Amino acid sequence: MSPPFAGPGFDLFAAPIAGKPLRPHQERAIAMLRGSLGKGLKRVVCQMPTGAGKTRTAAEMVSGALGKGKRVAFTVPAISLVDQTVAAFESEGIGAIGVIQANHARTDGRQPVQVVSVQSLAKRQRPAADLVIVDECHLRFEAVSRWIADAPGTTFVGLSATPWARGLADDWQDLIVPVRTGELIDAGLLSPFRVFAPSHPDMTGVKLNRAGDYDETQSGEVMGGLVADVVTTWLERARGFPTLVFAVNRPHAAQLVQQFADAGVMMGYCDAHVDLIERQFLFARMKRGDLAGIVNIGTLTTGVDADVRCVVLARPTRSEMLFVQMIGRGLRTAPGKQTCTILDHADNHARLGFVTDIHHDRLLSGREKSKATAKERGEPMPKECGSCGTLKPAKVRACPSCGFEPTRQSDIEVEDGELVEIGRGLPLDASPKHDREAKQRFWSMAQHVDAGRGKGGRLAKALYRAKFGVWPAGLDPSPIPPDAGFLAYERSRRIAYAKSQQRRAT
Ligand SMILES: [Zn+2]
C-alpha cells in the first residue's frame, strides 16, 4: 500500500468536520477520492447512486477543503437548483456560501464556497477555486469542459449516479465507485423493487438517434399501441400506489393521461415546460391522493424527492443512464413502503438487465462506439416467473417473489428473438410453437373485428398479444372475417376483462 498522500495532489480532506457521522460507503467515497488525488490525479469522478447521500458526502469534501484554507466551487446543472443546493449545504453545517447568479441575494464573492449554475458559468467569470465539484457530471457541460481545459492545476471532482456517458474520459481521469445500488438496497437505504414486464413492443426497424437511443417519434408510435395495456396492467398491479409514468413524447403522454382518465384514474402531466413550482404542486396533489400519479417526458429523472411506489416504463431506451435514472425515482424509502413496483412496458429490462447489475469500472472516451446493450452482448438476461409474472434474475430458477420453480413447459421460451411469456393466465394454446400461418390468420381476423368496432387497431393488438404473448410484427393487416373459434376466444377475453374490472370495483 502506498501512503495515501504521496504525489503532488494536496490533501483536501485533512480536517475532520463536526456533524452527522458518515455512513461506511461515504467514508469509503472520501477514502477512495483521497487515494485517487493522492496519486496526483486532478479530475476524478465519484459515482454516487441515488440514495447514497451525495450531498452529505460532498459537504464532507467541502469542509475538508475549507479546513485547509481552500476555496470551493460547486456547479449545479440548472439555475433552479442553486437555492436548494445552498439550503442543502447549510443543513450540513456549511454556511460560508456565496452564489454566482445575476441579482441573487446570496451574491458574495468573498465567501470561500461558491455555488454556480453551468448557465451562469457559461456567461460570467468563474469563481476562484482550488476545488471544483461538478454535480451531474455525466451531462458533460461545455462550460465545465472549457474550465477543465483552462485550469490544469485545479482539482475537479465530478459527481454522478450514472457516469457512463461517452466522452467523460476526455475530461476526467479516474472513476471511483464507492457503493452500488444493490448494496444500498441491502442496507435498507433504498427500497427493494419488483419488476413486471407485461408488454413486449416490437422495436425492430425503429431508427437510432445520434446518441444511440431510439428515435422518439418512431418509438412514440410503437408505444402508442400499448397505452391500453399500460392502464390495464397498472389497475391490476399498482392501483393506489403513487406512480411515475415515463412516456416517450407529448402525444404519447397525452394518450396515456387520456387512457387513464377513461378508466377513471386521474394522472398529472409534466414536461420540460412545467416549472419547479408547478412540479411541486403536482407532487403535493399526488401525495394527497388527488392524483394517482404523474405522466412525464424525461423531466422527472432527477431531483424528485417524493414517495413513489410504482414506476411505469412506457419509454423504451437503450441508455443505461436514462434507465437507471427512471428507476431511481422509485427507490426512495418511505414509511410503510415494502417495495417499488416497476411495470416495464418497454422491454428495458430484457434489453439492459436489472439496474442493480449495471456496472462500469472505467469512463468512456468520445471515440468509443455506442455500446451494445447487455442483451446484444449476449449476457444472460432476467426472465419472467411463469407463476406471478415478476422478472427474476438470469439463471435463478425459483422465483424470489413467489417461490415458483418452472418446469420447461412453463418457462419463458424464445421465439423469433422475442421473449414469449407463458403461464400467467394466458390461454392454453399459448405454447411457443405457433406457425406463421396461424398467426397471420388470427391477426387478419382480429383486424376484421377491430375495424367493425372502430377500435383503431388497439383491440387487434391486444387480442394478438393475449393469444401469443408477443406483439404482432411483420404481418399483413388485411382483414378476413372471424371464424367461430376466433369469436369464442374474443368473447372469453371480454368476459375475463369484465370480471377483472368487477373484482377491482368491489
Ligand atoms: Zn413468481
Short mmCIF file of C-alpha atoms and ligand atoms in Angstrom, two decimals:
data_model
loop_
_atom_site.label_atom_id
_atom_site.label_comp_id
_atom_site.label_asym_id
_atom_site.label_seq_id
_atom_site.Cartn_x
_atom_site.Cartn_y
_atom_site.Cartn_z
CA MET A 1 0.00 0.00 0.00
CA SER A 2 1.35 3.39 -0.93
CA PRO A 3 0.77 6.19 1.54
CA PRO A 4 -2.47 7.96 0.66
CA PHE A 5 -0.96 11.41 0.25
CA ALA A 6 2.05 10.55 -1.83
CA GLY A 7 2.30 12.52 -5.03
CA PRO A 8 1.65 16.10 -5.96
CA GLY A 9 -2.05 16.35 -5.01
CA PHE A 10 -2.80 18.36 -1.92
CA ASP A 11 -4.84 16.87 0.88
CA LEU A 12 -8.33 18.26 0.61
CA PHE A 13 -9.72 16.23 3.40
CA ALA A 14 -7.39 16.65 6.32
CA ALA A 15 -9.70 18.46 8.68
CA PRO A 16 -12.29 16.33 10.43
CA ILE A 17 -15.67 18.02 10.49
CA ALA A 18 -18.36 18.01 13.08
CA GLY A 19 -21.88 16.90 12.20
CA LYS A 20 -23.60 13.71 11.25
CA PRO A 21 -21.22 10.76 11.09
CA LEU A 22 -20.57 9.47 7.62
CA ARG A 23 -22.03 6.15 6.59
CA PRO A 24 -19.45 3.48 5.75
CA HIS A 25 -19.85 3.90 1.99
CA GLN A 26 -19.49 7.68 2.36
CA GLU A 27 -16.28 7.15 4.32
CA ARG A 28 -15.20 4.86 1.52
CA ALA A 29 -16.00 7.55 -1.07
CA ILE A 30 -13.79 10.05 0.76
CA ALA A 31 -11.01 7.49 1.19
CA MET A 32 -11.12 6.44 -2.47
CA LEU A 33 -11.12 10.05 -3.60
CA ARG A 34 -8.19 10.80 -1.35
CA GLY A 35 -6.38 7.80 -2.82
CA SER A 36 -7.03 8.93 -6.38
CA LEU A 37 -5.96 12.53 -5.74
CA GLY A 38 -3.01 11.20 -3.77
CA LYS A 39 -1.77 9.56 -6.96
CA GLY A 40 -1.56 13.00 -8.47
CA LEU A 41 -4.81 12.82 -10.44
CA LYS A 42 -6.71 16.10 -10.68
CA ARG A 43 -10.04 15.20 -12.21
CA VAL A 44 -11.89 12.35 -10.54
CA VAL A 45 -15.48 11.20 -11.00
CA CYS A 46 -17.20 9.78 -7.93
CA GLN A 47 -20.20 7.60 -8.69
CA MET A 48 -22.90 8.10 -6.06
CA PRO A 49 -26.19 6.31 -6.75
CA THR A 50 -29.49 7.84 -5.78
CA GLY A 51 -29.85 7.37 -2.04
CA ALA A 52 -26.12 7.25 -1.34
CA GLY A 53 -26.16 10.64 0.37
CA LYS A 54 -24.40 12.65 -2.29
CA THR A 55 -24.93 15.97 -0.52
CA ARG A 56 -23.60 14.68 2.77
CA THR A 57 -20.53 13.31 1.03
CA ALA A 58 -20.00 16.50 -0.97
CA ALA A 59 -20.33 18.52 2.23
CA GLU A 60 -17.53 16.43 3.70
CA MET A 61 -15.35 17.25 0.69
CA VAL A 62 -16.18 20.94 1.02
CA SER A 63 -15.47 21.02 4.75
CA GLY A 64 -12.19 19.24 4.27
CA ALA A 65 -11.09 21.78 1.69
CA LEU A 66 -12.23 24.72 3.79
CA GLY A 67 -10.30 23.31 6.73
CA LYS A 68 -7.17 23.59 4.61
CA GLY A 69 -7.96 27.19 3.67
CA LYS A 70 -9.01 26.24 0.15
CA ARG A 71 -11.76 27.79 -1.92
CA VAL A 72 -14.50 25.62 -3.38
CA ALA A 73 -16.89 25.99 -6.31
CA PHE A 74 -19.91 23.73 -6.62
CA THR A 75 -21.56 23.67 -10.03
CA VAL A 76 -25.21 22.68 -10.49
CA PRO A 77 -26.84 21.75 -13.82
CA ALA A 78 -29.68 24.30 -13.66
CA ILE A 79 -30.35 27.74 -12.18
CA SER A 80 -33.41 26.25 -10.50
CA LEU A 81 -31.13 24.03 -8.41
CA VAL A 82 -28.99 26.84 -6.93
CA ASP A 83 -31.20 27.67 -3.98
CA GLN A 84 -31.89 24.09 -2.99
CA THR A 85 -28.17 23.32 -3.16
CA VAL A 86 -27.37 26.26 -0.86
CA ALA A 87 -30.08 25.08 1.54
CA ALA A 88 -28.76 21.51 1.43
CA PHE A 89 -25.21 22.60 2.25
CA GLU A 90 -26.45 24.83 5.05
CA SER A 91 -28.31 21.92 6.57
CA GLU A 92 -24.97 20.07 6.55
CA GLY A 93 -23.39 22.89 8.53
CA ILE A 94 -21.69 24.79 5.72
CA GLY A 95 -22.60 28.46 5.94
CA ALA A 96 -19.88 30.41 4.16
CA ILE A 97 -21.65 30.24 0.80
CA GLY A 98 -21.95 32.77 -1.98
CA VAL A 99 -23.93 32.39 -5.17
CA ILE A 100 -22.87 33.36 -8.65
CA GLN A 101 -26.03 34.43 -10.40
CA ALA A 102 -27.28 37.80 -11.59
CA ASN A 103 -29.26 39.65 -8.89
CA HIS A 104 -29.14 36.78 -6.45
CA ALA A 105 -29.45 37.83 -2.80
CA ARG A 106 -26.61 35.50 -1.85
CA THR A 107 -24.09 37.05 -4.26
CA ASP A 108 -20.90 37.42 -2.23
CA GLY A 109 -17.61 36.71 -3.93
CA ARG A 110 -15.70 36.78 -0.62
CA GLN A 111 -17.28 33.57 0.61
CA PRO A 112 -14.98 30.54 0.25
CA VAL A 113 -17.76 28.34 -1.14
CA GLN A 114 -19.44 29.48 -4.33
CA VAL A 115 -22.48 27.79 -5.85
CA VAL A 116 -22.82 28.37 -9.56
CA SER A 117 -25.09 27.02 -12.28
CA VAL A 118 -23.48 25.89 -15.51
CA GLN A 119 -25.57 28.51 -17.32
CA SER A 120 -24.01 31.29 -15.26
CA LEU A 121 -20.63 29.65 -15.70
CA ALA A 122 -21.02 29.88 -19.45
CA LYS A 123 -21.73 33.61 -19.27
CA ARG A 124 -19.81 35.02 -16.35
CA GLN A 125 -16.41 34.80 -14.80
CA ARG A 126 -15.53 31.64 -12.98
CA PRO A 127 -15.13 31.82 -9.24
CA ALA A 128 -11.59 31.43 -7.96
CA ALA A 129 -11.44 27.85 -6.68
CA ASP A 130 -8.92 25.24 -5.62
CA LEU A 131 -11.57 22.54 -5.74
CA VAL A 132 -14.45 22.45 -8.20
CA ILE A 133 -17.22 19.92 -7.55
CA VAL A 134 -19.32 19.28 -10.64
CA ASP A 135 -22.73 17.85 -9.89
CA GLU A 136 -24.35 15.57 -12.51
CA CYS A 137 -21.10 15.50 -14.44
CA HIS A 138 -22.39 12.83 -16.84
CA LEU A 139 -24.30 15.65 -18.57
CA ARG A 140 -20.96 16.86 -19.97
CA PHE A 141 -21.38 20.62 -19.71
CA GLU A 142 -19.34 22.53 -22.23
CA ALA A 143 -18.62 25.33 -19.73
CA VAL A 144 -17.12 22.77 -17.37
CA SER A 145 -15.04 21.12 -20.10
CA ARG A 146 -13.60 24.53 -21.01
CA TRP A 147 -12.84 25.28 -17.38
CA ILE A 148 -11.08 21.94 -17.01
CA ALA A 149 -9.01 22.66 -20.11
CA ASP A 150 -8.08 26.14 -18.85
CA ALA A 151 -7.21 25.14 -15.28
CA PRO A 152 -4.91 22.11 -15.30
CA GLY A 153 -3.76 22.84 -11.75
CA THR A 154 -7.25 22.91 -10.24
CA THR A 155 -8.79 19.82 -8.67
CA PHE A 156 -12.16 18.79 -10.13
CA VAL A 157 -14.44 16.19 -8.59
CA GLY A 158 -17.39 15.03 -10.67
CA LEU A 159 -20.48 13.59 -9.01
CA SER A 160 -22.97 11.39 -10.83
CA ALA A 161 -25.22 8.43 -10.20
CA THR A 162 -24.63 7.32 -13.79
CA PRO A 163 -21.18 8.41 -15.05
CA TRP A 164 -21.42 6.32 -18.19
CA ALA A 165 -21.69 8.95 -20.92
CA ARG A 166 -19.35 8.68 -23.85
CA GLY A 167 -16.68 11.35 -23.74
CA LEU A 168 -16.33 11.58 -19.97
CA ALA A 169 -12.84 10.11 -20.19
CA ASP A 170 -11.83 13.05 -22.40
CA ASP A 171 -12.23 15.44 -19.45
CA TRP A 172 -11.86 13.19 -16.43
CA GLN A 173 -9.01 10.92 -15.41
CA ASP A 174 -10.45 8.47 -12.93
CA LEU A 175 -13.69 6.84 -11.83
CA ILE A 176 -14.31 5.71 -8.28
CA VAL A 177 -17.31 3.59 -7.33
CA PRO A 178 -17.58 3.52 -3.55
CA VAL A 179 -21.01 1.86 -3.43
CA ARG A 180 -23.52 0.22 -5.72
CA THR A 181 -27.30 0.39 -5.76
CA GLY A 182 -27.72 -3.22 -4.66
CA GLU A 183 -25.65 -2.59 -1.55
CA LEU A 184 -27.81 0.40 -0.65
CA ILE A 185 -30.91 -1.75 -1.03
CA ASP A 186 -29.38 -4.46 1.15
CA ALA A 187 -28.52 -1.81 3.75
CA GLY A 188 -32.12 -0.58 3.80
CA LEU A 189 -31.15 2.82 2.42
CA LEU A 190 -33.04 2.23 -0.80
CA SER A 191 -36.28 0.38 -1.42
CA PRO A 192 -36.27 -3.09 -2.92
CA PHE A 193 -38.13 -3.34 -6.20
CA ARG A 194 -40.12 -5.85 -8.14
CA VAL A 195 -40.36 -5.79 -11.91
CA PHE A 196 -43.15 -6.91 -14.19
CA ALA A 197 -42.68 -6.88 -17.93
CA PRO A 198 -46.21 -7.08 -19.27
CA SER A 199 -45.57 -5.83 -22.82
CA HIS A 200 -43.04 -6.56 -25.47
CA PRO A 201 -43.08 -3.75 -28.02
CA ASP A 202 -41.64 -4.54 -31.40
CA MET A 203 -38.73 -2.14 -31.81
CA THR A 204 -37.41 -3.72 -34.99
CA GLY A 205 -36.95 -1.05 -37.59
CA VAL A 206 -37.06 1.83 -35.12
CA LYS A 207 -34.09 4.02 -36.00
CA LEU A 208 -31.48 5.08 -33.51
CA ASN A 209 -30.70 8.74 -32.94
CA ARG A 210 -27.24 10.25 -32.74
CA ALA A 211 -26.94 9.37 -29.08
CA GLY A 212 -27.60 5.73 -29.99
CA ASP A 213 -31.06 5.67 -28.41
CA TYR A 214 -34.40 5.04 -30.08
CA ASP A 215 -35.87 7.72 -32.30
CA GLU A 216 -38.57 9.45 -30.29
CA THR A 217 -41.20 9.82 -32.96
CA GLN A 218 -40.97 6.21 -34.03
CA SER A 219 -40.85 4.74 -30.55
CA GLY A 220 -43.75 7.03 -29.62
CA GLU A 221 -45.74 5.40 -32.40
CA VAL A 222 -44.85 1.89 -31.27
CA MET A 223 -45.69 2.68 -27.65
CA GLY A 224 -48.90 4.40 -28.72
CA GLY A 225 -50.23 0.92 -29.49
CA LEU A 226 -49.73 -0.12 -25.88
CA VAL A 227 -51.49 2.59 -23.87
CA ALA A 228 -54.47 0.38 -23.09
CA ASP A 229 -52.11 -2.30 -21.85
CA VAL A 230 -50.31 0.19 -19.62
CA VAL A 231 -53.54 1.21 -17.95
CA THR A 232 -54.88 -2.34 -17.58
CA THR A 233 -51.66 -3.54 -16.02
CA TRP A 234 -51.46 -0.59 -13.66
CA LEU A 235 -55.04 -1.21 -12.49
CA GLU A 236 -54.16 -4.84 -11.87
CA ARG A 237 -50.74 -4.40 -10.26
CA ALA A 238 -50.35 -0.92 -8.87
CA ARG A 239 -53.68 0.76 -8.29
CA GLY A 240 -53.32 3.03 -5.27
CA PHE A 241 -49.54 3.33 -5.48
CA PRO A 242 -48.22 6.85 -6.13
CA THR A 243 -46.86 6.41 -9.64
CA LEU A 244 -44.46 7.99 -12.08
CA VAL A 245 -45.11 7.09 -15.69
CA PHE A 246 -42.28 7.69 -18.14
CA ALA A 247 -43.64 8.41 -21.61
CA VAL A 248 -41.83 8.86 -24.91
CA ASN A 249 -43.09 12.25 -26.07
CA ARG A 250 -46.02 14.64 -25.79
CA PRO A 251 -48.53 12.81 -27.99
CA HIS A 252 -47.76 9.57 -26.22
CA ALA A 253 -48.04 11.17 -22.78
CA ALA A 254 -51.36 12.75 -23.76
CA GLN A 255 -52.65 9.35 -24.91
CA LEU A 256 -51.65 7.82 -21.59
CA VAL A 257 -53.25 10.55 -19.48
CA GLN A 258 -56.44 10.18 -21.53
CA GLN A 259 -56.48 6.39 -21.32
CA PHE A 260 -56.06 6.57 -17.54
CA ALA A 261 -58.83 9.20 -17.36
CA ASP A 262 -61.12 6.91 -19.38
CA ALA A 263 -60.56 4.28 -16.69
CA GLY A 264 -61.45 6.83 -14.01
CA VAL A 265 -57.83 7.40 -12.94
CA MET A 266 -56.52 10.95 -12.72
CA MET A 267 -52.88 11.36 -13.72
CA GLY A 268 -50.95 14.62 -13.75
CA TYR A 269 -48.70 15.65 -16.60
CA CYS A 270 -45.21 17.08 -16.53
CA ASP A 271 -42.75 18.06 -19.22
CA ALA A 272 -39.86 20.50 -19.57
CA HIS A 273 -42.29 23.43 -19.76
CA VAL A 274 -43.72 22.74 -16.32
CA ASP A 275 -41.76 24.89 -13.89
CA LEU A 276 -40.50 23.96 -10.45
CA ILE A 277 -43.44 25.48 -8.58
CA GLU A 278 -45.94 23.63 -10.72
CA ARG A 279 -43.99 20.43 -10.28
CA GLN A 280 -44.10 20.78 -6.53
CA PHE A 281 -47.82 21.33 -6.83
CA LEU A 282 -48.17 18.14 -8.88
CA PHE A 283 -46.28 16.16 -6.25
CA ALA A 284 -48.36 17.69 -3.47
CA ARG A 285 -51.51 16.59 -5.30
CA MET A 286 -50.12 13.10 -5.71
CA LYS A 287 -49.25 12.98 -2.02
CA ARG A 288 -52.80 13.98 -1.09
CA GLY A 289 -54.17 11.33 -3.39
CA ASP A 290 -55.81 13.82 -5.75
CA LEU A 291 -53.59 12.44 -8.47
CA ALA A 292 -52.85 8.74 -8.86
CA GLY A 293 -49.54 9.66 -10.40
CA ILE A 294 -47.70 11.81 -12.89
CA VAL A 295 -47.05 11.06 -16.54
CA ASN A 296 -43.82 12.75 -17.58
CA ILE A 297 -41.49 13.02 -20.52
CA GLY A 298 -37.95 12.55 -19.26
CA THR A 299 -38.20 15.54 -16.94
CA LEU A 300 -38.59 13.76 -13.64
CA THR A 301 -35.42 11.75 -13.87
CA THR A 302 -33.61 13.80 -11.24
CA GLY A 303 -34.49 15.91 -8.25
CA VAL A 304 -37.64 14.01 -7.35
CA ASP A 305 -37.99 13.65 -3.64
CA ALA A 306 -41.48 12.19 -3.46
CA ASP A 307 -42.89 8.95 -2.13
CA VAL A 308 -43.17 6.99 -5.38
CA ARG A 309 -44.23 3.35 -5.15
CA CYS A 310 -44.70 2.47 -8.78
CA VAL A 311 -42.63 3.36 -11.82
CA VAL A 312 -44.14 2.70 -15.23
CA LEU A 313 -41.59 2.45 -18.02
CA ALA A 314 -43.56 3.27 -21.15
CA ARG A 315 -40.43 4.67 -22.75
CA PRO A 316 -38.08 2.24 -24.48
CA THR A 317 -34.44 3.14 -24.09
CA ARG A 318 -31.03 1.71 -24.83
CA SER A 319 -29.43 4.17 -22.43
CA GLU A 320 -28.35 2.68 -19.13
CA MET A 321 -28.19 6.21 -17.73
CA LEU A 322 -31.78 7.07 -18.54
CA PHE A 323 -32.92 3.62 -17.42
CA VAL A 324 -31.19 3.87 -14.03
CA GLN A 325 -32.43 7.41 -13.51
CA MET A 326 -36.03 6.47 -14.25
CA ILE A 327 -36.00 3.52 -11.86
CA GLY A 328 -34.08 5.53 -9.27
CA ARG A 329 -37.12 7.76 -8.84
CA GLY A 330 -38.96 4.85 -7.26
CA LEU A 331 -36.26 3.58 -4.93
CA ARG A 332 -36.53 6.13 -2.15
CA THR A 333 -37.61 4.53 1.09
CA ALA A 334 -40.77 5.71 2.84
CA PRO A 335 -42.72 4.67 5.94
CA GLY A 336 -44.77 1.59 5.18
CA LYS A 337 -43.19 1.11 1.77
CA GLN A 338 -42.21 -2.53 1.23
CA THR A 339 -41.16 -2.41 -2.36
CA CYS A 340 -41.35 -0.39 -5.53
CA THR A 341 -43.42 -1.94 -8.29
CA ILE A 342 -41.88 -1.44 -11.70
CA LEU A 343 -44.07 -2.04 -14.73
CA ASP A 344 -41.74 -2.23 -17.69
CA HIS A 345 -43.80 -2.00 -20.86
CA ALA A 346 -40.78 -1.14 -22.95
CA ASP A 347 -38.66 -4.29 -22.58
CA ASN A 348 -35.94 -2.17 -21.00
CA HIS A 349 -35.10 -4.98 -18.58
CA ALA A 350 -34.99 -7.51 -21.39
CA ARG A 351 -32.51 -5.19 -23.11
CA LEU A 352 -30.42 -3.84 -20.24
CA GLY A 353 -30.92 -6.20 -17.30
CA PHE A 354 -31.65 -5.10 -13.76
CA VAL A 355 -30.37 -1.69 -12.64
CA THR A 356 -28.54 -3.44 -9.82
CA ASP A 357 -26.46 -5.36 -12.38
CA ILE A 358 -25.28 -2.35 -14.35
CA HIS A 359 -21.67 -1.62 -13.53
CA HIS A 360 -18.73 0.04 -15.25
CA ASP A 361 -15.29 0.37 -13.79
CA ARG A 362 -13.95 2.96 -16.19
CA LEU A 363 -15.02 6.09 -18.03
CA LEU A 364 -15.72 6.07 -21.77
CA SER A 365 -13.93 8.30 -24.24
CA GLY A 366 -15.75 10.10 -27.04
CA ARG A 367 -14.15 7.87 -29.65
CA GLU A 368 -15.66 4.70 -28.28
CA LYS A 369 -18.54 3.32 -30.25
CA SER A 370 -22.07 3.33 -28.98
CA LYS A 371 -22.35 0.49 -26.58
CA ALA A 372 -24.27 -2.64 -27.31
CA THR A 373 -26.95 -3.42 -24.77
CA ALA A 374 -26.42 -6.22 -22.28
CA LYS A 375 -28.70 -8.41 -24.36
CA GLU A 376 -26.76 -7.67 -27.52
CA ARG A 377 -23.55 -8.55 -25.70
CA GLY A 378 -25.11 -11.93 -25.05
CA GLU A 379 -25.30 -11.57 -21.28
CA PRO A 380 -27.87 -13.73 -19.53
CA MET A 381 -30.99 -11.64 -19.09
CA PRO A 382 -33.79 -11.59 -16.48
CA LYS A 383 -36.68 -13.97 -17.01
CA GLU A 384 -40.30 -13.76 -16.14
CA CYS A 385 -41.68 -16.00 -13.41
CA GLY A 386 -44.27 -18.23 -15.03
CA SER A 387 -46.47 -18.03 -11.95
CA CYS A 388 -46.51 -14.47 -10.63
CA GLY A 389 -45.05 -12.61 -13.58
CA THR A 390 -42.18 -10.99 -11.67
CA LEU A 391 -38.92 -10.65 -13.54
CA LYS A 392 -36.28 -12.71 -11.83
CA PRO A 393 -32.51 -12.63 -12.28
CA ALA A 394 -30.94 -14.70 -15.03
CA LYS A 395 -30.13 -18.28 -14.03
CA VAL A 396 -32.31 -18.11 -10.93
CA ARG A 397 -34.82 -20.95 -11.05
CA ALA A 398 -37.03 -20.41 -8.01
CA CYS A 399 -38.87 -17.10 -8.13
CA PRO A 400 -37.68 -14.76 -5.34
CA SER A 401 -41.19 -13.30 -5.12
CA CYS A 402 -43.43 -16.36 -5.04
CA GLY A 403 -41.08 -19.34 -4.87
CA PHE A 404 -42.42 -20.85 -8.07
CA GLU A 405 -39.97 -23.12 -9.86
CA PRO A 406 -40.64 -23.51 -13.53
CA THR A 407 -40.75 -26.72 -15.45
CA ARG A 408 -39.51 -26.43 -19.02
CA GLN A 409 -43.01 -26.00 -20.40
CA SER A 410 -43.93 -23.02 -18.27
CA ASP A 411 -40.63 -21.25 -18.54
CA ILE A 412 -40.03 -18.45 -20.97
CA GLU A 413 -39.11 -19.60 -24.41
CA VAL A 414 -37.52 -17.57 -27.09
CA GLU A 415 -39.36 -17.29 -30.34
CA ASP A 416 -38.49 -15.01 -33.24
CA GLY A 417 -35.92 -13.39 -30.99
CA GLU A 418 -38.55 -12.15 -28.56
CA LEU A 419 -39.38 -13.15 -25.05
CA VAL A 420 -42.62 -15.04 -25.00
CA GLU A 421 -44.39 -15.31 -21.73
CA ILE A 422 -46.31 -18.42 -20.95
CA GLY A 423 -48.37 -19.31 -17.95
CA ARG A 424 -49.81 -16.38 -16.02
CA GLY A 425 -53.42 -16.66 -17.04
CA LEU A 426 -52.78 -17.00 -20.72
CA PRO A 427 -54.95 -19.35 -22.74
CA LEU A 428 -53.89 -22.93 -23.11
CA ASP A 429 -52.80 -22.64 -26.68
CA ALA A 430 -50.09 -20.11 -25.87
CA SER A 431 -47.40 -22.66 -26.50
CA PRO A 432 -44.21 -21.44 -28.10
CA LYS A 433 -44.93 -23.22 -31.35
CA HIS A 434 -47.35 -21.21 -33.40
CA ASP A 435 -46.69 -21.32 -37.04
CA ARG A 436 -46.65 -18.17 -39.04
CA GLU A 437 -49.80 -19.07 -40.95
CA ALA A 438 -51.88 -19.46 -37.79
CA LYS A 439 -50.60 -16.14 -36.50
CA GLN A 440 -51.39 -14.39 -39.78
CA ARG A 441 -54.88 -15.85 -39.85
CA PHE A 442 -55.56 -14.79 -36.27
CA TRP A 443 -54.20 -11.31 -36.97
CA SER A 444 -56.39 -10.86 -40.05
CA MET A 445 -59.50 -11.94 -38.12
CA ALA A 446 -58.53 -9.58 -35.30
CA GLN A 447 -58.25 -6.77 -37.84
CA HIS A 448 -61.75 -7.50 -39.06
CA VAL A 449 -63.28 -7.43 -35.58
CA ASP A 450 -61.28 -4.38 -34.57
CA ALA A 451 -62.41 -2.42 -37.63
CA GLY A 452 -66.01 -3.44 -37.04
CA ARG A 453 -65.89 -1.94 -33.57
CA GLY A 454 -63.89 1.14 -34.57
CA LYS A 455 -61.05 0.37 -32.17
CA GLY A 456 -58.31 1.86 -34.33
CA GLY A 457 -56.14 -1.26 -34.15
CA ARG A 458 -55.87 -1.36 -30.35
CA LEU A 459 -58.22 -4.27 -29.89
CA ALA A 460 -56.50 -6.32 -32.60
CA LYS A 461 -53.11 -5.80 -30.97
CA ALA A 462 -54.40 -6.59 -27.50
CA LEU A 463 -56.06 -9.80 -28.70
CA TYR A 464 -52.98 -10.86 -30.58
CA ARG A 465 -50.75 -10.28 -27.61
CA ALA A 466 -53.10 -12.07 -25.24
CA LYS A 467 -53.13 -15.03 -27.60
CA PHE A 468 -49.47 -15.30 -28.47
CA GLY A 469 -47.70 -13.41 -25.72
CA VAL A 470 -45.90 -11.10 -28.15
CA TRP A 471 -46.88 -8.06 -30.15
CA PRO A 472 -47.66 -8.58 -33.83
CA ALA A 473 -44.71 -7.95 -36.12
CA GLY A 474 -44.37 -8.10 -39.87
CA LEU A 475 -47.87 -9.44 -40.54
CA ASP A 476 -50.24 -8.48 -43.31
CA PRO A 477 -53.06 -6.29 -41.90
CA SER A 478 -55.71 -7.31 -44.47
CA PRO A 479 -58.85 -8.35 -42.59
CA ILE A 480 -60.68 -11.63 -43.00
CA PRO A 481 -64.00 -12.50 -41.35
CA PRO A 482 -63.58 -14.23 -37.99
CA ASP A 483 -64.41 -17.90 -37.59
CA ALA A 484 -66.31 -19.41 -34.66
CA GLY A 485 -63.11 -20.27 -32.81
CA PHE A 486 -61.88 -16.73 -33.02
CA LEU A 487 -65.20 -15.28 -31.86
CA ALA A 488 -65.29 -17.65 -28.89
CA TYR A 489 -61.78 -16.64 -27.95
CA GLU A 490 -62.53 -12.95 -28.28
CA ARG A 491 -65.62 -13.39 -26.14
CA SER A 492 -63.65 -15.23 -23.44
CA ARG A 493 -61.19 -12.34 -23.28
CA ARG A 494 -64.01 -9.81 -22.90
CA ILE A 495 -65.55 -11.84 -20.07
CA ALA A 496 -62.18 -12.17 -18.34
CA TYR A 497 -61.67 -8.43 -18.63
CA ALA A 498 -65.15 -7.61 -17.30
CA LYS A 499 -64.58 -9.95 -14.36
CA SER A 500 -61.26 -8.36 -13.55
CA GLN A 501 -62.94 -4.95 -13.64
CA GLN A 502 -65.67 -6.19 -11.30
CA ARG A 503 -63.11 -7.58 -8.87
CA ARG A 504 -61.45 -4.18 -8.80
CA ALA A 505 -64.69 -2.37 -8.25
CA THR A 506 -65.56 -4.41 -5.18
ZN ZN B 1 -43.07 -15.71 -9.05
#
